[in-house]
């Protein structure tokens, strides 16, 4: 089976105070620690398992600058045969439409049987790029897949629905599936393993290499624009307890008691 | 100009988000709101009846391939309908279903699209929307390019449904999509109930990724025991196999409304908050003072949970 997986290298914003760019339309992520997007880690593990189970090949695609190559090295360390990074100096910010146009072009040069990506990314969280790539490549698309069972040239998949329900579907290959977290247990990759992957080459493609002109790229991305970022309205609602640990613990017990709890 | 709203059937009923979408569609002030109800023959029109006093128009989009409210042939059916009717704005839910069909429909029609929005408005010929980014730490204002048809998916629970008294007729439209379909609905399944029903607890002590390791959950269990509470968790803890799924509070887990909810090391992603925001008293412990959980908590403790938990447990045991 020929498998393609799409991964993104994203900032870890868990404990960061986010600083905005001068135009207020994006976040300065340069100084933040980065890692592979969590959903993509599950997609990558699923891709590797398919490669191991069926033989065949795995190609990983990433849209991003050189600083993001670590996520491609993780793909290679886990067993990807080929890694492709798409970027050019002119690509300042990417939006879903432009990203999908670039990734679809990069993946269109070869025919794959199965295309996988994470269901969304932890930065923008649109959940759009996968379906847009699928549509550009004329593939059936299914989102939030948490179970896959092969059955000949078809896959029986389960999509995760709300409240513990699942939707079971049969999908003909080739197909694009977006993967939900928890579908598998991503294997551990050692730092040494990722370092060893440095010996494997990463193919670099620019928009020009892919045959996408600046105008076409601009066109692909023009549908959606972020006009501003701000602190959420609901932020700062909680009354933050201050004082010594003992004082805070006392406030906690008091609040719980007043709400009808505790022993 | 018309607004189409895609109703969301599930297990024989329309999900509440359907009414939220209608309210949002009305608030755009663009014109009549048409609800599109997909389903099998007879099924779609039966479901459509439940919207007669809410929407201005209703289209029951029927085809065998749409039976069960499936995501199988839905994108194909909607693309054909929307291409023909050309509404100005299409609203769907940013739900498991909406994440599956809506982007495909928009992409197929070459229509601008934004997902997971909290609100929509129409200003100067363009659709604008507000959504969150970086796990809820920032809000983004987004504008879609002017186009004959644009799409937005809305986060369930963001918009209040409104009272209305329309008297819509139901137009039955056979789906314009023909098979064979590469994606085919088989069945709906439900997870087996686990051992614990966290929805019945008066007090929940809930752990998130911040607990860092499976072994550390014992610290939260100690607090739960001291409070007479039940242990629950957020999704990452289940994905990591630290606790079983029946403990999960979240859109894909359980929705809870205990008297008291203590969130330990939970950042507050919307999938979690949606499922516990109607709790009585919410107290959150997190070392990030900007964690979105503090937007829904009544009280917050900003600190290292490994120091905070034992202190809370000791105080609770002593009943101070």
XYZ file of C-alpha atoms in Angstrom:
583
model
C 0.000 0.000 0.000
C 1.306 3.468 -0.889
C 0.584 5.850 1.937
C 0.883 9.617 2.216
C 0.783 11.394 5.570
C 0.584 15.148 6.119
C 2.061 16.598 9.299
C 2.444 20.054 10.800
C 5.029 21.406 13.231
C 3.230 23.658 15.688
C 4.086 25.871 18.668
C 3.429 24.599 22.169
C 1.440 27.441 23.674
C 0.380 25.683 26.856
C 2.230 27.920 29.273
C 3.099 30.804 27.006
C 1.949 34.380 27.087
C 1.246 34.887 23.416
C 2.753 37.979 21.814
C 1.125 39.438 18.729
C 2.885 40.578 15.572
C 2.897 44.350 14.939
C -0.109 44.137 12.641
C -2.055 42.228 15.297
C -3.061 39.487 12.874
C -0.754 36.706 13.923
C 1.196 35.427 16.886
C 4.985 35.657 17.171
C 5.766 31.982 17.496
C 9.502 32.134 16.840
C 10.637 31.826 20.429
C 8.165 29.159 21.514
C 8.978 25.457 21.786
C 7.544 23.503 18.856
C 6.535 19.902 18.260
C 4.527 17.802 15.831
C 0.818 18.632 15.951
C -0.774 16.162 18.342
C -3.426 14.888 15.929
C -0.754 14.306 13.284
C 1.222 12.111 15.705
C -1.717 9.713 15.750
C -2.070 9.925 11.964
C 1.646 9.200 11.536
C 1.490 6.176 13.844
C -1.524 4.881 11.904
C 0.350 5.410 8.625
C 3.383 3.536 9.887
C 1.208 0.649 11.103
C -0.390 0.414 7.667
C 3.006 0.367 6.018
C 4.169 -2.360 8.373
C 1.025 -4.412 7.895
C 0.816 -4.176 4.117
C 4.362 -3.595 2.963
C 4.617 -0.715 0.551
C 5.763 2.819 1.148
C 5.128 5.860 3.280
C 5.774 9.448 2.202
C 5.469 12.320 4.655
C 4.619 15.884 3.613
C 5.110 19.050 5.645
C 4.515 22.689 4.767
C 6.929 24.853 6.722
C 10.343 26.499 7.074
C 13.574 24.654 7.794
C 13.064 25.051 11.549
C 10.077 22.726 11.225
C 12.032 19.828 9.734
C 12.193 18.029 13.075
C 8.671 16.750 12.515
C 9.704 15.286 9.160
C 12.691 13.665 10.844
C 10.297 12.061 13.289
C 8.389 10.641 10.317
C 11.608 9.235 8.847
C 12.696 7.869 12.222
C 9.381 6.051 12.550
C 9.705 4.443 9.142
C 8.687 6.876 6.410
C 10.588 6.161 3.206
C 10.482 9.689 1.934
C 9.940 13.128 3.413
C 8.952 16.229 1.480
C 9.069 19.778 2.807
C 7.283 22.507 0.899
C 8.251 26.128 1.464
C 9.610 29.295 -0.002
C 10.894 32.479 1.529
C 7.897 34.377 0.188
C 5.387 32.312 2.127
C 4.940 34.599 5.101
C 1.744 33.274 6.497
C -0.238 30.355 5.291
C -3.947 30.035 5.414
C -5.926 26.840 4.799
C -6.609 27.486 1.113
C -2.992 28.227 0.247
C -1.709 25.356 2.394
C -4.095 22.909 0.749
C -3.120 24.065 -2.752
C 0.573 23.503 -1.997
C 0.145 20.150 -0.262
C -2.217 18.842 -2.941
C 0.259 19.746 -5.677
C 3.111 18.106 -3.811
C 1.130 14.909 -3.294
C -0.266 14.806 -6.812
C 2.985 13.797 -8.446
C 2.545 10.229 -7.231
C -0.519 8.059 -6.797
C -1.185 6.895 -3.249
C -3.773 4.471 -1.932
C -4.288 6.079 1.439
C -3.847 9.678 2.524
C -3.827 10.481 6.248
C -3.602 13.611 8.347
C -4.623 14.683 11.811
C -8.195 15.974 12.103
C -7.061 19.494 12.989
C -4.049 21.438 14.163
C -3.619 22.855 17.646
C -2.757 26.348 16.430
C -5.575 27.472 14.120
C -7.779 24.430 14.536
C -9.744 24.946 11.298
C -9.882 21.261 10.397
C -9.993 22.389 6.749
C -6.755 21.530 5.005
C -7.299 17.763 4.826
C -10.687 17.996 3.156
C -9.468 20.678 0.767
C -6.507 18.525 -0.269
C -8.878 15.567 -0.698
C -11.182 17.600 -2.914
C -8.283 18.894 -5.010
C -7.123 15.304 -5.532
C -10.676 14.070 -6.147
C -10.625 11.694 -3.173
C -13.459 10.686 -0.840
C -12.863 12.276 2.560
C -13.846 11.234 6.083
C -13.149 13.240 9.232
C -12.404 12.206 12.826
C -11.635 8.578 12.104
C -10.934 6.573 15.237
C -10.941 3.056 13.844
C -9.842 1.560 10.529
C -10.281 -2.026 9.388
C -9.030 -2.987 5.956
C -11.187 -5.232 3.860
C -9.799 -5.742 0.365
C -9.734 -2.505 -1.587
C -12.129 -0.939 0.879
C -11.710 0.303 4.414
C -14.380 -0.045 7.071
C -13.890 3.021 9.209
C -15.534 4.427 12.307
C -15.884 8.181 12.683
C -16.095 9.503 16.211
C -19.406 11.239 16.927
C -20.517 13.081 20.037
C -21.426 11.365 23.273
C -19.862 7.971 22.683
C -21.498 7.299 19.321
C -19.635 6.214 16.217
C -20.531 6.284 12.539
C -19.374 3.214 10.631
C -18.699 3.730 6.918
C -17.175 1.784 4.065
C -14.725 3.853 2.034
C -13.199 2.843 -1.285
C -9.509 3.451 -1.836
C -7.858 5.751 -2.696
C -9.245 7.903 0.101
C -8.269 10.679 2.502
C -8.934 10.153 6.196
C -8.477 12.694 8.948
C -7.486 10.981 12.166
C -8.816 11.613 15.690
C -6.578 11.385 18.750
C -6.663 8.154 20.690
C -6.979 5.885 17.629
C -3.710 4.202 18.582
C -0.737 4.569 20.893
C 2.019 6.418 19.026
C 5.290 4.584 19.493
C 8.141 6.183 21.324
C 10.902 7.577 19.122
C 14.201 8.217 20.820
C 16.202 11.382 20.301
C 18.894 9.132 18.902
C 16.403 7.748 16.418
C 15.483 11.237 15.248
C 19.159 12.153 15.034
C 19.874 9.053 12.933
C 17.106 10.165 10.610
C 19.285 13.136 9.726
C 21.111 10.806 7.404
C 18.000 10.430 5.251
C 17.343 13.243 2.800
C 14.366 15.547 2.885
C 13.110 16.640 -0.536
C 12.514 20.373 -0.696
C 9.880 21.852 -2.980
C 9.042 25.477 -3.565
C 5.734 26.687 -5.003
C 7.578 27.283 -8.276
C 8.837 23.682 -8.265
C 5.239 22.603 -7.844
C 4.080 24.789 -10.699
C 2.110 27.206 -8.549
C 2.538 30.851 -9.437
C 2.320 33.630 -6.888
C -1.002 34.649 -8.400
C -2.433 31.122 -8.169
C -1.313 30.845 -4.566
C -2.806 34.186 -3.725
C -6.019 33.078 -5.356
C -6.085 29.864 -3.360
C -5.752 31.739 -0.104
C -7.963 34.743 -0.745
C -11.170 33.261 0.623
C -10.341 33.766 4.279
C -8.368 36.417 6.103
C -7.704 37.042 9.760
C -8.253 40.708 10.474
C -7.283 40.781 14.143
C -6.473 38.828 17.297
C -7.458 39.645 20.865
C -7.840 38.175 24.339
C -11.005 36.123 24.665
C -14.004 37.884 26.193
C -14.436 35.242 28.820
C -10.871 35.389 30.044
C -10.283 36.440 33.602
C -13.642 35.339 34.891
C -12.329 33.276 37.759
C -11.458 34.919 41.059
C -7.857 33.838 41.557
C -7.103 32.966 45.173
C -3.948 34.515 46.552
C -2.031 33.897 49.761
C -0.100 31.091 51.347
C -0.868 27.511 50.393
C -2.628 27.022 53.736
C -4.782 30.103 53.198
C -5.717 28.989 49.701
C -6.526 25.491 50.903
C -8.793 26.973 53.575
C -10.602 29.075 50.980
C -11.028 25.932 48.898
C -12.572 23.930 51.718
C -14.847 26.829 52.622
C -16.073 27.243 49.031
C -16.679 23.529 48.671
C -18.555 23.397 51.981
C -20.767 26.315 50.996
C -21.587 24.641 47.692
C -22.858 21.641 49.547
C -19.885 19.358 49.293
C -17.227 17.728 51.421
C -17.638 15.388 54.343
C -30.519 36.908 -0.353
C -31.132 33.626 1.370
C -29.456 31.804 4.184
C -29.319 28.020 4.246
C -28.892 26.207 7.524
C -27.968 22.523 7.484
C -29.989 20.672 10.105
C -28.249 17.872 11.954
C -30.119 14.590 12.329
C -28.844 11.951 14.734
C -30.529 8.724 15.744
C -33.968 9.815 14.589
C -33.977 13.387 15.934
C -32.551 16.765 15.043
C -29.740 17.825 17.363
C -30.208 21.091 19.360
C -27.485 22.848 17.369
C -29.986 22.937 14.485
C -32.006 25.592 16.317
C -28.861 27.526 17.193
C -27.953 27.694 13.511
C -31.413 28.983 12.623
C -31.064 31.741 15.228
C -27.648 32.696 13.867
C -29.003 32.663 10.345
C -31.846 34.988 11.303
C -29.482 37.347 13.107
C -27.522 37.880 9.880
C -30.473 39.958 8.692
C -30.023 38.833 5.106
C -33.350 37.333 4.330
C -35.362 34.183 4.856
C -33.741 31.212 6.556
C -34.142 27.860 4.848
C -33.393 24.756 6.870
C -32.100 21.805 4.863
C -32.960 18.485 6.493
C -31.209 15.463 4.956
C -32.405 11.907 5.347
C -33.884 8.840 3.737
C -37.239 9.003 1.910
C -39.930 9.865 4.453
C -37.355 10.264 7.191
C -36.221 13.718 6.063
C -39.744 15.078 5.763
C -40.693 13.656 9.160
C -37.692 15.381 10.748
C -38.496 18.546 8.804
C -41.890 18.775 10.551
C -40.104 19.550 13.819
C -38.837 22.835 12.339
C -42.092 24.166 10.938
C -42.436 26.940 13.486
C -38.755 27.799 13.524
C -37.468 28.181 9.973
C -38.929 30.301 7.170
C -38.579 27.539 4.609
C -37.641 23.884 4.893
C -36.124 21.589 2.309
C -36.333 17.893 3.070
C -33.409 16.516 1.057
C -34.242 12.894 0.513
C -32.415 9.879 -0.827
C -31.787 6.335 0.278
C -28.092 7.120 0.467
C -28.859 9.715 3.151
C -30.743 7.351 5.440
C -29.597 7.425 9.036
C -28.455 11.025 8.657
C -25.268 9.564 7.362
C -22.154 11.359 6.337
C -21.800 9.000 3.431
C -23.399 10.727 0.481
C -24.277 13.936 2.300
C -21.533 16.126 0.847
C -22.507 15.101 -2.681
C -26.197 15.763 -2.041
C -25.604 19.171 -0.442
C -23.153 20.286 -3.115
C -25.723 19.577 -5.812
C -28.511 21.391 -3.927
C -26.443 24.441 -3.025
C -25.041 24.742 -6.521
C -28.608 24.856 -7.817
C -30.172 27.142 -5.201
C -27.151 29.433 -4.648
C -27.872 30.739 -1.129
C -25.705 33.665 -0.059
C -24.647 32.054 3.220
C -24.630 28.424 4.332
C -24.381 27.664 8.050
C -23.646 24.219 9.468
C -22.481 23.006 12.863
C -18.793 22.549 13.673
C -19.672 19.117 14.935
C -18.509 15.627 14.052
C -20.896 15.739 11.098
C -20.098 19.312 10.111
C -16.351 18.653 10.151
C -16.996 15.788 7.772
C -19.298 17.169 5.066
C -19.118 20.977 5.186
C -15.518 21.582 4.081
C -15.940 19.165 1.167
C -19.084 20.935 -0.022
C -17.449 24.368 0.181
C -14.286 23.184 -1.550
C -16.258 21.544 -4.327
C -18.134 24.777 -4.977
C -14.997 26.898 -4.642
C -16.741 28.845 -1.869
C -14.924 30.752 0.885
C -15.263 28.992 4.216
C -14.502 29.479 7.886
C -14.975 26.868 10.601
C -15.630 26.654 14.330
C -16.947 30.171 14.805
C -18.639 31.618 17.873
C -20.583 34.254 15.987
C -21.231 35.455 12.443
C -22.210 38.838 11.054
C -22.673 40.333 7.617
C -20.895 43.643 7.120
C -20.276 45.506 3.902
C -21.097 42.568 1.664
C -18.829 40.144 3.488
C -19.331 37.529 6.140
C -17.274 38.103 9.272
C -16.881 35.726 12.153
C -15.181 35.351 15.513
C -13.371 32.151 16.431
C -10.722 31.022 18.902
C -7.160 29.913 18.185
C -4.301 28.348 20.161
C -6.588 26.205 22.243
C -8.811 29.122 23.189
C -6.084 31.473 24.358
C -6.890 34.082 21.716
C -9.909 35.153 19.712
C -9.569 35.825 16.000
C -11.782 38.003 13.842
C -12.015 36.538 10.362
C -13.529 37.906 7.169
C -14.498 35.855 4.125
C -14.007 37.239 0.629
C -17.230 38.382 -1.054
C -18.578 35.550 -3.196
C -21.944 34.280 -4.435
C -22.037 31.666 -1.654
C -19.967 31.457 1.528
C -19.841 28.828 4.294
C -19.389 28.989 8.040
C -19.572 26.238 10.648
C -20.565 27.254 14.141
C -19.398 25.839 17.439
C -22.382 24.160 19.139
C -23.474 26.047 22.235
C -22.231 29.437 21.012
C -25.546 30.837 19.898
C -28.777 30.981 21.865
C -31.753 29.546 20.084
C -34.523 32.088 19.781
C -38.277 31.854 19.937
C -40.017 32.250 16.654
C -43.351 31.595 15.147
C -43.000 30.874 11.486
C -45.167 28.577 9.578
C -42.871 26.995 7.069
C -43.901 24.589 4.403
C -41.753 21.562 3.721
C -40.408 21.233 0.195
C -39.346 17.681 -0.533
C -36.333 17.646 -2.806
C -34.845 14.392 -4.045
C -31.084 14.471 -3.778
C -29.411 15.473 -7.020
C -26.423 13.284 -6.276
C -26.217 9.958 -7.981
C -24.097 7.048 -6.908
C -22.097 4.974 -6.821
C -20.746 6.574 -3.660
C -17.167 5.942 -2.618
C -18.173 6.523 1.009
C -21.147 4.494 2.242
C -22.981 4.564 5.566
C -23.070 1.219 7.363
C -24.460 1.861 10.846
C -24.403 3.966 13.974
C -22.704 2.345 16.979
C -22.577 3.254 20.653
C -19.759 2.525 23.054
C -20.574 0.098 25.823
C -21.249 1.802 29.148
C -18.247 1.637 31.403
C -18.152 0.813 35.067
C -18.519 4.352 36.349
C -21.239 6.874 35.528
C -19.628 10.232 36.199
C -22.831 12.034 35.246
C -24.352 10.915 38.539
C -21.672 12.415 40.782
C -22.358 15.493 42.932
C -18.689 16.343 43.042
C -16.086 15.629 40.397
C -12.335 15.928 40.731
C -11.162 16.017 37.127
C -7.582 15.620 35.924
C -6.059 16.819 32.679
C -2.782 16.482 30.858
C -1.077 18.554 33.565
C -1.052 15.517 35.848
C 1.855 14.471 33.616
C 1.969 10.776 34.436
C -0.377 7.911 35.193
C 1.141 7.393 38.631
C 0.356 10.973 39.655
C -3.368 10.435 39.294
C -3.235 8.977 42.792
C -2.806 12.540 44.070
C -6.138 13.484 42.525
C -7.733 10.295 43.794
C -6.680 11.274 47.314
C -8.451 14.619 46.944
C -11.510 12.928 45.479
C -11.657 10.561 48.424
C -11.274 13.409 50.914
C -14.180 15.257 49.266
C -16.405 12.263 48.691
C -16.006 12.974 44.990
C -15.755 10.870 41.852
C -12.652 11.008 39.683
C -13.039 12.166 36.073
C -10.720 13.484 33.384
C -10.266 15.343 30.129
C -9.645 13.687 26.788
C -5.832 13.649 26.661
C -5.769 11.490 29.799
C -7.892 8.877 27.998
C -5.902 9.155 24.743
C -2.790 8.382 26.821
C -4.557 5.386 28.375
C -4.132 6.726 31.905
C -7.858 6.430 32.673
C -10.693 4.590 30.916
C -13.122 6.352 28.595
C -16.009 6.227 31.054
C -14.174 8.863 33.140
C -13.967 11.355 30.270
C -15.719 14.720 30.465
C -16.017 16.098 26.959
C -17.985 16.371 23.748
C -16.889 12.881 22.762
C -17.294 11.636 26.337
C -19.883 12.655 28.884
C -21.562 15.967 29.646
C -21.680 16.608 33.393
C -23.429 19.091 35.678
C -22.194 18.301 39.196
C -22.660 20.632 42.162
C -18.903 21.033 42.291
C -16.284 20.552 39.568
C -12.617 20.704 40.471
C -10.411 20.879 37.356
C -6.807 19.865 37.958
C -4.239 20.542 35.243
C -6.929 20.973 32.587
C -6.270 23.760 30.076
C -9.882 24.246 29.056
C -10.181 23.373 25.370
C -13.716 24.060 24.179
C -14.445 20.350 23.714
C -14.008 20.007 27.467
C -15.603 23.249 28.629
C -18.744 22.619 26.593
C -19.283 19.436 28.584
C -18.908 20.882 32.101
C -19.807 24.575 31.890
C -23.189 24.049 33.520
C -21.590 22.727 36.702
C -22.439 24.545 39.920
C -19.181 25.616 41.520
C -16.075 25.330 39.336
C -12.612 25.541 40.861
C -9.582 25.223 38.575
C -5.937 24.537 39.344
C -3.426 25.294 36.573
C 0.057 26.747 36.405
C -0.838 28.850 33.339
C -2.732 31.939 34.414
C -3.968 32.306 30.852
C -5.416 28.822 30.614
C -8.913 29.084 29.117
C -10.305 27.010 32.028
C -10.137 30.197 34.111
C -12.735 31.666 31.760
C -15.330 29.224 33.028
C -14.164 28.690 36.611
C -15.578 30.577 39.591
C -12.325 30.327 41.522
C -8.820 29.625 40.360
C -5.562 28.535 41.869
C -2.569 29.434 39.716
C 0.223 27.154 40.805
C 1.988 23.832 40.584
C -0.655 21.163 41.040
C 1.888 18.830 42.631
C 2.139 21.285 45.511
C -1.480 22.373 45.493
C -3.164 18.960 45.475
C -1.619 17.607 48.689
C -2.445 20.880 50.442
C -6.069 20.789 49.337
C -6.339 17.130 50.334
C -4.903 17.745 53.773
C -7.250 20.672 54.373
C -10.243 18.724 53.107
C -9.440 15.806 55.402
C -9.098 18.115 58.361
C -12.322 19.844 57.379
C -10.735 23.216 58.030
